[in-house]
XYZ file of C-alpha atoms in Angstrom:
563
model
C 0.000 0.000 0.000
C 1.181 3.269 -1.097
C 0.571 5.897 1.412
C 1.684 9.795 0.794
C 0.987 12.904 0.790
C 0.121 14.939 -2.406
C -0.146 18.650 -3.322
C -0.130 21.106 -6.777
C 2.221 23.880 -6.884
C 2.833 26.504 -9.277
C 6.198 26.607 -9.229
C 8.790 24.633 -7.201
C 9.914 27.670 -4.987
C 8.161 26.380 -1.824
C 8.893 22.692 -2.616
C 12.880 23.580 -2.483
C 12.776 25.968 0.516
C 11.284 22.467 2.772
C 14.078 20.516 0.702
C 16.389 23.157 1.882
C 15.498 22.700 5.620
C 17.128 19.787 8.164
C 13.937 19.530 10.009
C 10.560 19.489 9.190
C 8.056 19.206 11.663
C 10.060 17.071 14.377
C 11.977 14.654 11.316
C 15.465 15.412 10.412
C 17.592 15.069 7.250
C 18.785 11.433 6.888
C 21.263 12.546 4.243
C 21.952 15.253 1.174
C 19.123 16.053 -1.568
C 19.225 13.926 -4.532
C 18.371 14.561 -8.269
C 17.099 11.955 -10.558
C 15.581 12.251 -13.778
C 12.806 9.750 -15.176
C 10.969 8.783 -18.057
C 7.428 7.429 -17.530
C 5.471 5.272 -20.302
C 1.653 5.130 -18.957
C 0.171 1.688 -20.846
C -2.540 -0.363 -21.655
C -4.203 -2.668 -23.929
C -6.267 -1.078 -27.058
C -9.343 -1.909 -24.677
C -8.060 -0.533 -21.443
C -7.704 -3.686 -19.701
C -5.793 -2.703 -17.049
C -8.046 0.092 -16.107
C -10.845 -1.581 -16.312
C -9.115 -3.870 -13.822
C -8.832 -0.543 -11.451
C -5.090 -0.251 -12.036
C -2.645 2.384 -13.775
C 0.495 0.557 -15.984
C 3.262 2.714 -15.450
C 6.765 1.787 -17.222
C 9.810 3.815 -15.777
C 13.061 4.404 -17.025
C 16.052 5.559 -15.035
C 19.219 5.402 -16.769
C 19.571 1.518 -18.263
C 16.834 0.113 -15.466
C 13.092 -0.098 -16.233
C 10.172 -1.140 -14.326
C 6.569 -1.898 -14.249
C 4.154 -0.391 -12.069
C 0.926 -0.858 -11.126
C -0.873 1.650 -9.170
C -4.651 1.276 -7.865
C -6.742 3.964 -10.010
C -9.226 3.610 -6.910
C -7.318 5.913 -4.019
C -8.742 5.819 -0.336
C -8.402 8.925 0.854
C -9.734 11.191 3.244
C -10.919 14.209 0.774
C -7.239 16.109 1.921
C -3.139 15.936 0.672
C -3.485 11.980 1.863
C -3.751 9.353 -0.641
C -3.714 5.705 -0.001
C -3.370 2.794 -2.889
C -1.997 -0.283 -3.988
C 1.198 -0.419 -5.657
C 2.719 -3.642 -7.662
C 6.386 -3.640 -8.764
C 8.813 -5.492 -10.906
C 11.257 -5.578 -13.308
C 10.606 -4.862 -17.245
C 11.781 -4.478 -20.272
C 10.617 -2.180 -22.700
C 11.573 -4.268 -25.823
C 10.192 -7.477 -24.794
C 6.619 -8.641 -23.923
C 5.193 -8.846 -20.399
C 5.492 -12.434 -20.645
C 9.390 -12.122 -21.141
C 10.101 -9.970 -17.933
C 11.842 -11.255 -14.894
C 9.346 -12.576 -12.299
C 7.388 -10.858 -9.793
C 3.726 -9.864 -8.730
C 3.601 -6.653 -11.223
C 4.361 -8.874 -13.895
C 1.785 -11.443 -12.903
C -0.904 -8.930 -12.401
C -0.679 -8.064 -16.066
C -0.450 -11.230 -17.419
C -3.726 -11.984 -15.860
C -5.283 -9.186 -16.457
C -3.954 -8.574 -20.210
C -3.170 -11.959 -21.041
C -1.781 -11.553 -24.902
C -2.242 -8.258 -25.258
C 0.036 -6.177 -25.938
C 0.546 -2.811 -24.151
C 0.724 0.429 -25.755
C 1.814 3.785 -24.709
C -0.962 6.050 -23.768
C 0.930 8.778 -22.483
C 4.648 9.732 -21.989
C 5.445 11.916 -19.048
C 9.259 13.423 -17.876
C 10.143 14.504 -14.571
C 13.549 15.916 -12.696
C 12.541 14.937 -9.127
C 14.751 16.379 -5.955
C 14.391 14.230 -2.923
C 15.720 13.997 -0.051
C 14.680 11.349 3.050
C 13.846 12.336 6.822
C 13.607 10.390 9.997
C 11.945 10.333 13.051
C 11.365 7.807 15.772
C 11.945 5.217 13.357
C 9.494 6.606 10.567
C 11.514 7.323 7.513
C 9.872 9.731 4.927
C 10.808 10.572 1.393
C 9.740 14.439 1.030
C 10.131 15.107 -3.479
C 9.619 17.981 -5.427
C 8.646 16.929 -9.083
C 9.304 19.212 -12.094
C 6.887 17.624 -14.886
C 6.161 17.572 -18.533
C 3.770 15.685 -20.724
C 5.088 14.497 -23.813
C 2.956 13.178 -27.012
C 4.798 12.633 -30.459
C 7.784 13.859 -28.947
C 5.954 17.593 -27.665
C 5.797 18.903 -24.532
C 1.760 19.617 -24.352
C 1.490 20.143 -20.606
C 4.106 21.191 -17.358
C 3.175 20.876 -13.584
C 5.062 20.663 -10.561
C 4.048 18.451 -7.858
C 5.194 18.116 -3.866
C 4.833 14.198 -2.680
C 5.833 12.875 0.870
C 5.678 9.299 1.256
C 5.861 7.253 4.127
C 9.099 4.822 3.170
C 9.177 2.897 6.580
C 6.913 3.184 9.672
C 3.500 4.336 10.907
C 1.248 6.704 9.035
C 0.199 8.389 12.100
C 3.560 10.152 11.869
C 2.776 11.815 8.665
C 0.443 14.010 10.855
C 2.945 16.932 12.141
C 3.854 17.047 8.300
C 0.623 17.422 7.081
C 0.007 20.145 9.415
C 2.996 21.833 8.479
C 2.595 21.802 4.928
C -1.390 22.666 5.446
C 0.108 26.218 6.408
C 2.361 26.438 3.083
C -0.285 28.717 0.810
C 1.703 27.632 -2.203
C 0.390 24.171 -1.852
C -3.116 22.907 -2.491
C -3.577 19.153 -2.276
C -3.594 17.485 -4.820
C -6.944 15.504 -5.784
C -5.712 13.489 -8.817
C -2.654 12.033 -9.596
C 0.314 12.780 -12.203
C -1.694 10.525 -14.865
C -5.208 11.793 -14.502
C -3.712 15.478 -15.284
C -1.645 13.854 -18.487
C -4.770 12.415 -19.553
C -6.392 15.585 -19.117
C -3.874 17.775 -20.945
C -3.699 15.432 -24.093
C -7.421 15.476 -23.969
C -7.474 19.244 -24.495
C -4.801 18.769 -27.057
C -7.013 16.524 -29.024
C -9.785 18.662 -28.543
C -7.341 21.864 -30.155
C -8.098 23.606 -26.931
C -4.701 24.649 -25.996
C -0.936 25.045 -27.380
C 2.153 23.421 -26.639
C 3.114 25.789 -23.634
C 6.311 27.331 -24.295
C 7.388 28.525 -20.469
C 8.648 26.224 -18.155
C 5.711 26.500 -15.135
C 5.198 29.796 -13.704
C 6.859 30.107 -10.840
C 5.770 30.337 -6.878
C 2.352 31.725 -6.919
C 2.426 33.780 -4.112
C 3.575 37.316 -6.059
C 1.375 39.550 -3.847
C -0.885 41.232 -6.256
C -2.934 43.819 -3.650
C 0.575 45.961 -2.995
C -0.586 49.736 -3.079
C 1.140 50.400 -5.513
C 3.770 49.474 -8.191
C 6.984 50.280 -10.337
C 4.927 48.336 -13.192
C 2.605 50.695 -15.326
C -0.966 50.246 -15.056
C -2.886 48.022 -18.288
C -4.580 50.432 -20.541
C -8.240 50.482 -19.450
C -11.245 48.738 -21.168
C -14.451 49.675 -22.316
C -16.769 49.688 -19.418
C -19.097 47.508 -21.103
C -16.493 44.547 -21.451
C -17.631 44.109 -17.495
C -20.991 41.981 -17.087
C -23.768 43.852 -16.036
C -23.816 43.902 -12.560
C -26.818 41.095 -10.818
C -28.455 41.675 -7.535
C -25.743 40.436 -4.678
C -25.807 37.714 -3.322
C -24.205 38.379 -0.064
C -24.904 41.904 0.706
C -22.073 43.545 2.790
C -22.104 46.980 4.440
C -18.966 49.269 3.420
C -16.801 47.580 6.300
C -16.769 44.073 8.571
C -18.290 46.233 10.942
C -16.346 44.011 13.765
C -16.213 45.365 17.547
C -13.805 44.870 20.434
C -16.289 43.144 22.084
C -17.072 40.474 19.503
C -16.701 36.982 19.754
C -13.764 36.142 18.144
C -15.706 33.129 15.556
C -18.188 35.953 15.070
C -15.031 38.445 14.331
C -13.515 36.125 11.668
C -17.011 35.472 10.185
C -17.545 38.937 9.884
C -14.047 39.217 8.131
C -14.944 36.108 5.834
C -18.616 37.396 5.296
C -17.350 40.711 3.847
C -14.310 39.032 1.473
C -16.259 36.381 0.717
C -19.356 38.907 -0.794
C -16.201 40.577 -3.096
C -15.542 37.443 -3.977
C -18.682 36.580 -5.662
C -19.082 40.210 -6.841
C -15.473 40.008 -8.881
C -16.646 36.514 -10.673
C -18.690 37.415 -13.516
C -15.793 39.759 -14.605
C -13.003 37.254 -13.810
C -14.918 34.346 -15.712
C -14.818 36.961 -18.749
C -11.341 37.835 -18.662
C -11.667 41.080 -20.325
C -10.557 43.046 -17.776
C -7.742 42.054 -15.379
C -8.853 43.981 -12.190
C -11.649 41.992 -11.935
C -9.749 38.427 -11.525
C -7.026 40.510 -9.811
C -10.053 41.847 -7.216
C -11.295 38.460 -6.868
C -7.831 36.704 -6.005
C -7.238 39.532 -3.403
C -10.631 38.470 -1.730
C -9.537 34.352 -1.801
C -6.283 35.915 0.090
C -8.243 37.691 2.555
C -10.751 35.246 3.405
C -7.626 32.286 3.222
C -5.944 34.772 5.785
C -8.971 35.385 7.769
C -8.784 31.643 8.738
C -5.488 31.790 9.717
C -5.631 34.277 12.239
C -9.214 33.534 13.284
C -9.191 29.367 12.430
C -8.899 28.280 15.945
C -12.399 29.651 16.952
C -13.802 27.074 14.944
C -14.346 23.026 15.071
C -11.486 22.050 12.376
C -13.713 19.131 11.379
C -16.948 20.806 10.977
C -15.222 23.876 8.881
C -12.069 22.526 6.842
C -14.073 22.042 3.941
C -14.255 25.630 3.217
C -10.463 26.069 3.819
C -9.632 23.526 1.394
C -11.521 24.594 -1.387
C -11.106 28.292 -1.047
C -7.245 27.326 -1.524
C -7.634 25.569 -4.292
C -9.421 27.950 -5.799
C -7.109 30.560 -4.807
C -4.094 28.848 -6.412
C -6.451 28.722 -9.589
C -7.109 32.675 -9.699
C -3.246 32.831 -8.825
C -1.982 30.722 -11.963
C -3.860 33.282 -14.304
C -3.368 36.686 -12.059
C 0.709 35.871 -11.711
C 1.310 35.295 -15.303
C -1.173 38.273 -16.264
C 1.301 40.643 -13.862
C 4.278 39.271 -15.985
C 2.770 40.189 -19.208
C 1.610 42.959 -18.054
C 5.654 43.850 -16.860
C 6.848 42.521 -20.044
C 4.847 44.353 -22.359
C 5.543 47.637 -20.327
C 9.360 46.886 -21.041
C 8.879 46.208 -24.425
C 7.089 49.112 -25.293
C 10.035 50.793 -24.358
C 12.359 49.014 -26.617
C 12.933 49.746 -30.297
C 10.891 48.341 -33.320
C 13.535 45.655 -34.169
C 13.742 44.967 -30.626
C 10.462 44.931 -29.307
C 9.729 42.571 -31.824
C 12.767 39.994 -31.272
C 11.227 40.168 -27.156
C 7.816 39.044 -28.657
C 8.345 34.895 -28.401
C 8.891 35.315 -24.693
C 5.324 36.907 -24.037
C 3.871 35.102 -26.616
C 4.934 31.781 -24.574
C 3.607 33.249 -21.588
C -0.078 34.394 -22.988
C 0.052 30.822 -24.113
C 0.278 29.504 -20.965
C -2.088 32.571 -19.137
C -4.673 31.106 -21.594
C -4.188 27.739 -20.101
C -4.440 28.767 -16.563
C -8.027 30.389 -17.658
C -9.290 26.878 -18.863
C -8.392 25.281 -15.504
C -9.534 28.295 -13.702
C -12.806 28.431 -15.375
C -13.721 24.606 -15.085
C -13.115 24.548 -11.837
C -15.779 27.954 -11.319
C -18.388 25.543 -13.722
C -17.769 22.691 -12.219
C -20.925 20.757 -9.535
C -18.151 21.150 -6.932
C -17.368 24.246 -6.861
C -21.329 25.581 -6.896
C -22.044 23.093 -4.065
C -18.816 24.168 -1.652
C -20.072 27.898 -2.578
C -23.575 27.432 -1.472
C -22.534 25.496 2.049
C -19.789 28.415 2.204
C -22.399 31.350 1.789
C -24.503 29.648 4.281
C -21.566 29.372 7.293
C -20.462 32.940 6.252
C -24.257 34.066 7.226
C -25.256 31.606 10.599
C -24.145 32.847 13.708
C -22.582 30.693 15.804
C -22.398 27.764 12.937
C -19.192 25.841 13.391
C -17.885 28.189 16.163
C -15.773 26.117 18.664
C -17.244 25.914 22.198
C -15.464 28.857 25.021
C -15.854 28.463 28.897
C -17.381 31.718 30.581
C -13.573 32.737 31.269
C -11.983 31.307 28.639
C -10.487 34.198 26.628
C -12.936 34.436 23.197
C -13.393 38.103 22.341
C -11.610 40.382 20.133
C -9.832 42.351 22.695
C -8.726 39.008 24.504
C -7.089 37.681 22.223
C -5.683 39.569 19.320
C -3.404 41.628 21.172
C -1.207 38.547 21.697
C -2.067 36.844 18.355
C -0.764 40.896 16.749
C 2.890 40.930 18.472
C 3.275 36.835 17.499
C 3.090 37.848 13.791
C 5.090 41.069 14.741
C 7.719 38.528 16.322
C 7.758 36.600 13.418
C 8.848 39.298 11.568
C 11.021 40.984 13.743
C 13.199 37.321 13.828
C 14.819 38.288 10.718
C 16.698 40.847 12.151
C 19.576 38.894 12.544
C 20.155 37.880 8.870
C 19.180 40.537 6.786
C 22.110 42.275 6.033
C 22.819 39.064 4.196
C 19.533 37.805 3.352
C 19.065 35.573 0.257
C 16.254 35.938 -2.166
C 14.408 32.584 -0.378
C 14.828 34.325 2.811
C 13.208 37.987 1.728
C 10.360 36.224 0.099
C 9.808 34.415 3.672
C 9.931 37.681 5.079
C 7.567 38.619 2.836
C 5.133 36.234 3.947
C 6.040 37.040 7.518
C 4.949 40.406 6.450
C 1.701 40.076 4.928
C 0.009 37.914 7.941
C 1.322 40.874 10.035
C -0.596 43.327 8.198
C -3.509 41.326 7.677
C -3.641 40.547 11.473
C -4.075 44.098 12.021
C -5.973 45.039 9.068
C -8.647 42.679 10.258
C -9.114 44.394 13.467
C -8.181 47.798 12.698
C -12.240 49.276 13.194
C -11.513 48.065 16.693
C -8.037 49.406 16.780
C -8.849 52.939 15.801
C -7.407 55.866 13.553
C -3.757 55.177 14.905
C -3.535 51.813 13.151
C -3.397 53.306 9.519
C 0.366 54.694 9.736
C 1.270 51.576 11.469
C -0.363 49.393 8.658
C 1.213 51.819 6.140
C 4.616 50.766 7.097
C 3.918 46.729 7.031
C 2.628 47.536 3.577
C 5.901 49.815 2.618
C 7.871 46.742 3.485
C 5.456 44.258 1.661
C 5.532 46.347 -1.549
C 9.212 46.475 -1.669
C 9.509 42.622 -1.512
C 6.399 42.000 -3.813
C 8.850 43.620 -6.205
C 11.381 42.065 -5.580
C 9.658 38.396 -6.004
C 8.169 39.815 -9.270
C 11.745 40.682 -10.906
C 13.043 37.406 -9.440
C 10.249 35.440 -11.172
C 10.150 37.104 -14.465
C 14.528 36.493 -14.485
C 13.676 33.134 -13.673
C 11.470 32.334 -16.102
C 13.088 34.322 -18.778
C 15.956 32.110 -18.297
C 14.328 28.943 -18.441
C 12.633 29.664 -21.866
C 16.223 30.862 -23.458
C 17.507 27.566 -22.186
C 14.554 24.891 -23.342
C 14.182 27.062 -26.790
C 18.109 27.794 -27.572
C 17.348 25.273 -30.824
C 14.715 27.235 -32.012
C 14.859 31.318 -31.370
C 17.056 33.314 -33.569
C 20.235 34.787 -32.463
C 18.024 38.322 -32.468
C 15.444 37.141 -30.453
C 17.750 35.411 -28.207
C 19.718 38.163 -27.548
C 16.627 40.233 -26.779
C 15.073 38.193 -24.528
C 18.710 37.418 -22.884
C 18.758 41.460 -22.449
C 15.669 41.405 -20.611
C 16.771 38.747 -18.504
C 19.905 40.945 -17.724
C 17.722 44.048 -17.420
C 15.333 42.156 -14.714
C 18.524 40.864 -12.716
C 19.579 44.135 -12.441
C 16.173 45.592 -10.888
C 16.472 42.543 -8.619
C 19.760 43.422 -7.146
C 18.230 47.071 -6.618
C 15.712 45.988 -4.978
C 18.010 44.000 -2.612
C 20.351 46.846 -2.071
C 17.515 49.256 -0.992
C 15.727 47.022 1.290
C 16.782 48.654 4.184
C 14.724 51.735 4.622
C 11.121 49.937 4.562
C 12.786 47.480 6.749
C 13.899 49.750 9.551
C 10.372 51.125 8.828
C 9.185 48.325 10.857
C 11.927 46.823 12.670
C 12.653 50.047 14.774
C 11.504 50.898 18.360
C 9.402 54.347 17.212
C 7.404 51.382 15.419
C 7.209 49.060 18.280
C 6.198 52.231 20.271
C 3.509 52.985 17.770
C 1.944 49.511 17.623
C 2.291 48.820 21.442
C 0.253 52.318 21.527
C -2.329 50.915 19.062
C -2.598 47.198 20.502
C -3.281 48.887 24.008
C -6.715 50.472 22.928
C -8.394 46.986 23.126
């Protein structure tokens, strides 16, 4: 029995930051990170024998070794990151029939269910996986980050990049802390079907001539905070008014504020927050499912972050069990709105710098944002099934409901348990300001990885206070203002980082195909992105101090105080 944990990411930044750390959630690094690189042939008989057996034929080639697997098509699972199925496993040959391989019960399996048949190749898919084991208490754990592309007739018609733990030795009960851990990690959103069912689905659309070869290499970490205050990047040119759907009658009607109170409860303070998000949220779909005009998916991706950051800092009001549903769909469908919104801010970017560029230029840049509309129009399919599909209507309807019913879900309080507002979140306010403050230490030599951690650090700061900030009064707004000034700054940062990034790994996977114009144009922007990066580095240190010094501490002790 196979038993792991699963979960979609945009880009592998997260997934190598965890492969980076010696402990994760009480295990510790049994050894170095490795790198392998394997070929996958998914088979089965013309008439889907296997399949219709409940298993998945999967033929793997590392270096001069090949072998068979069989993995259960019918998971058990428990509707989160965990997946449980049975796995058969043998040696092969990819030359030879099934009947010539070395003995063993993968090979049995499909002689008994195929009998003659012969196997044929349904889909190919490639993958550079970096792994790296950890132990505890005799539980051994292989945590991967997986760096895939789907390959028909030789093309690469699809790229994903996966995160998979999987318990290698010991008791599943262990995989607990982990899965609480990476629960936290907004970048990942567990996965609900597996490496083949998204092939499938990809050369599906490619028969169908809904999509093009994508000609990026995965956008990278979708966290690129997209509700900064205000940008270095030049506004898109606005659109006719009428591109917007006509407006419908709300369906959650929200005042111009949460309206929340010291006094409140603090379930009833995060439902307020979640009600009011959550009624942007539905007011910003009609005009993200058109696509015409950006600020409307941008508006409704800012209102999944809210509500997804309402539950952090309000979450433990409520029963886990009775309300995790919401949380796990609202990230999913945040990391949705994020795969369209994050490549939309790079075109956006890229199109500003290339209208700054010559003719001859500006047109040798084009095959760079014309890969990365590509795959923007890709992340719009997946974005927009997901809105149409039975799921998503049903989740939204029970969500709706909880966001409007008192007391639903709320955890039970004693009569002196700490519950309300002004309880509780002056301690939960200076833990996220301690977070932040931690990285005093290192920044004077701070890596990339560790400013966009800060970054993070830096948002759930500002969002803890922004939630409460009616009940905190007039003096919160230059506090919040300089959380934001430091959030901006790295939102930039992560932006030019991505962009080089990417920009890089097109010039390398299409060196055989772009001219030595457009290769030098693109390389130029790469250069010219590298360089705003390193700015951006260098001048960190004035928002920084803007919230790391004792007139701010001052400030927000004064501000904390008036609950």
């Amino acid at each position: 029995m196979e038993i792991e944990l699963k979960y979609r990411m945009t880009g592998t930044a997260a997934g190598e930051r965890l492969l980076a750390a010696d402990d994760l959630a009480g295990f510790a690094a049994a050894g170095p990170e490795q790198t392998v690189h394997n070929e996958d042939r998914y088979v089965d008989t013309a008439g889907g024998a296997l399949a219709a057996a409940g298993y998945a034929g999967r033929l793997r080639t590392n270096g001069d070794d090949t072998v068979i697997t069989l993995k259960g098509l019918r998971r058990q699972d428990d509707g989160g990151a965990a997946h449980r199925r049975e796995e058969l496993e043998g040696p092969a040959d990819l030359s030879t029939a099934a009947v010539d391989w070395p003995e063993s019960a993968a090979r049995d399996a499909v002689m008994e269910i195929a009998g003659d048949a012969p196997l044929g190749e349904l889909v190919r898919v490639r993958q550079v996986r970096r792994k790296r084991n950890y132990i505890a208490d005799g539980t051994t754990v292989e945590l991967s980050v997986d760096d895939v592309e789907v390959v028909v007739d030789d093309r690469v018609i699809e790229r994903f990049a996966e995160l998979e733990v999987e318990l290698r030795e010991g008791d599943e009960a262990a995989l607990e802390p982990l899965a609480g851990l990476l629960a936290d990690i907004e970048e990942l959103v567990p996965a609900e079907t597996s490496k083949l069912e998204r092939a499938m689905e990809a050369v599906r659309r490619e028969q169908a001539g809904d999509t093009d070869t994508p000609d990026a290499a995965g956008a990278e970490d979708a966290t690129a905070e997209d509700d900064r205050s205000a940008g270095p990047v030049p506004e898109a040119a606005p659109v006719a008014a009428e591109a917007v759907p006509e407006a419908e009658a709300p369906r959650l009607a929200v005042s111009k504020s949460p309206g929340l109170l010291a006094d409140d409860h603090l379930a009833e303070a995060g439902r307020k927050v979640i009600r009011f998000h959550l009624a942007r949220m539905l007011a910003r779909e009609p005009g993200a499912r058109v696509g015409h005009v950006a600020e409307e998916l941008h508006g409704m991706r800012v209102a999944t972050r809210r509500q997804r950051a309402a539950w952090r800092v309000f979450g433990d009001a409520f029963d886990q069990e009775r309300t995790d549903r919401y949380r796990r769909r609202l990230k999913l469908v945040a990391a949705d709105l994020g795969g369209v919104r994050d490549l939309d801010v790079l075109i956006e970017a890229g199109e500003a710098y290339q209208a700054r560029q010559s003719e001859a230029e500006a047109r040798a840049f084009e095959p760079l944002l014309s890969g990365w509309r590509t795959r923007r129009d890709a992340a719009r399919e997946v974005l927009i099934k997901e809105l149409d599909s039975k799921a998503y209507r049903k989740w939204m309807d029970a969500y709706v409901e909880f966001a409007q019913a008192e007391g639903l879900g709320a955890r039970a309080v004693g009569p002196v348990d700490p519950h309300r507002v002004r309880d509780t979140m002056p301690s939960r306010i200076w833990a996220a300001y301690e977070v932040v403050r931690a990285y005093e230490p290192v920044m004077r030599w701070a890596d990339v990885t560790t400013l966009h951690d800060l970054r993070i650090a830096a948002k759930w700061l500002r969002y803890t206070i922004e939630f409460v900030r009616e009940a905190l009064g007039r003096d919160a707004g230059p506090v919040i203002e300089k959380v934001v000034a430091l959030q901006d700054h790295l939102g930039w940062l992560h932006d030019a980082d991505v962009a080089a990034n990417l920009a890089r790994a097109f010039l390398v996977e299409h060196a055989g195909t772009l001219s030595e114009q457009e290769s030098a144009a693109i390389g130029r922007y790469l250069v010219d992105r590298e360089r705003e990066l390193a700015r951006l580095r260098r001048t960190v240190g004035p928002p920084w101090r803007g919230v790391a010094s004792l007139a701010f501490r001052r400030a927000l002790g004064r501000v904390v105080a008036g609950l």
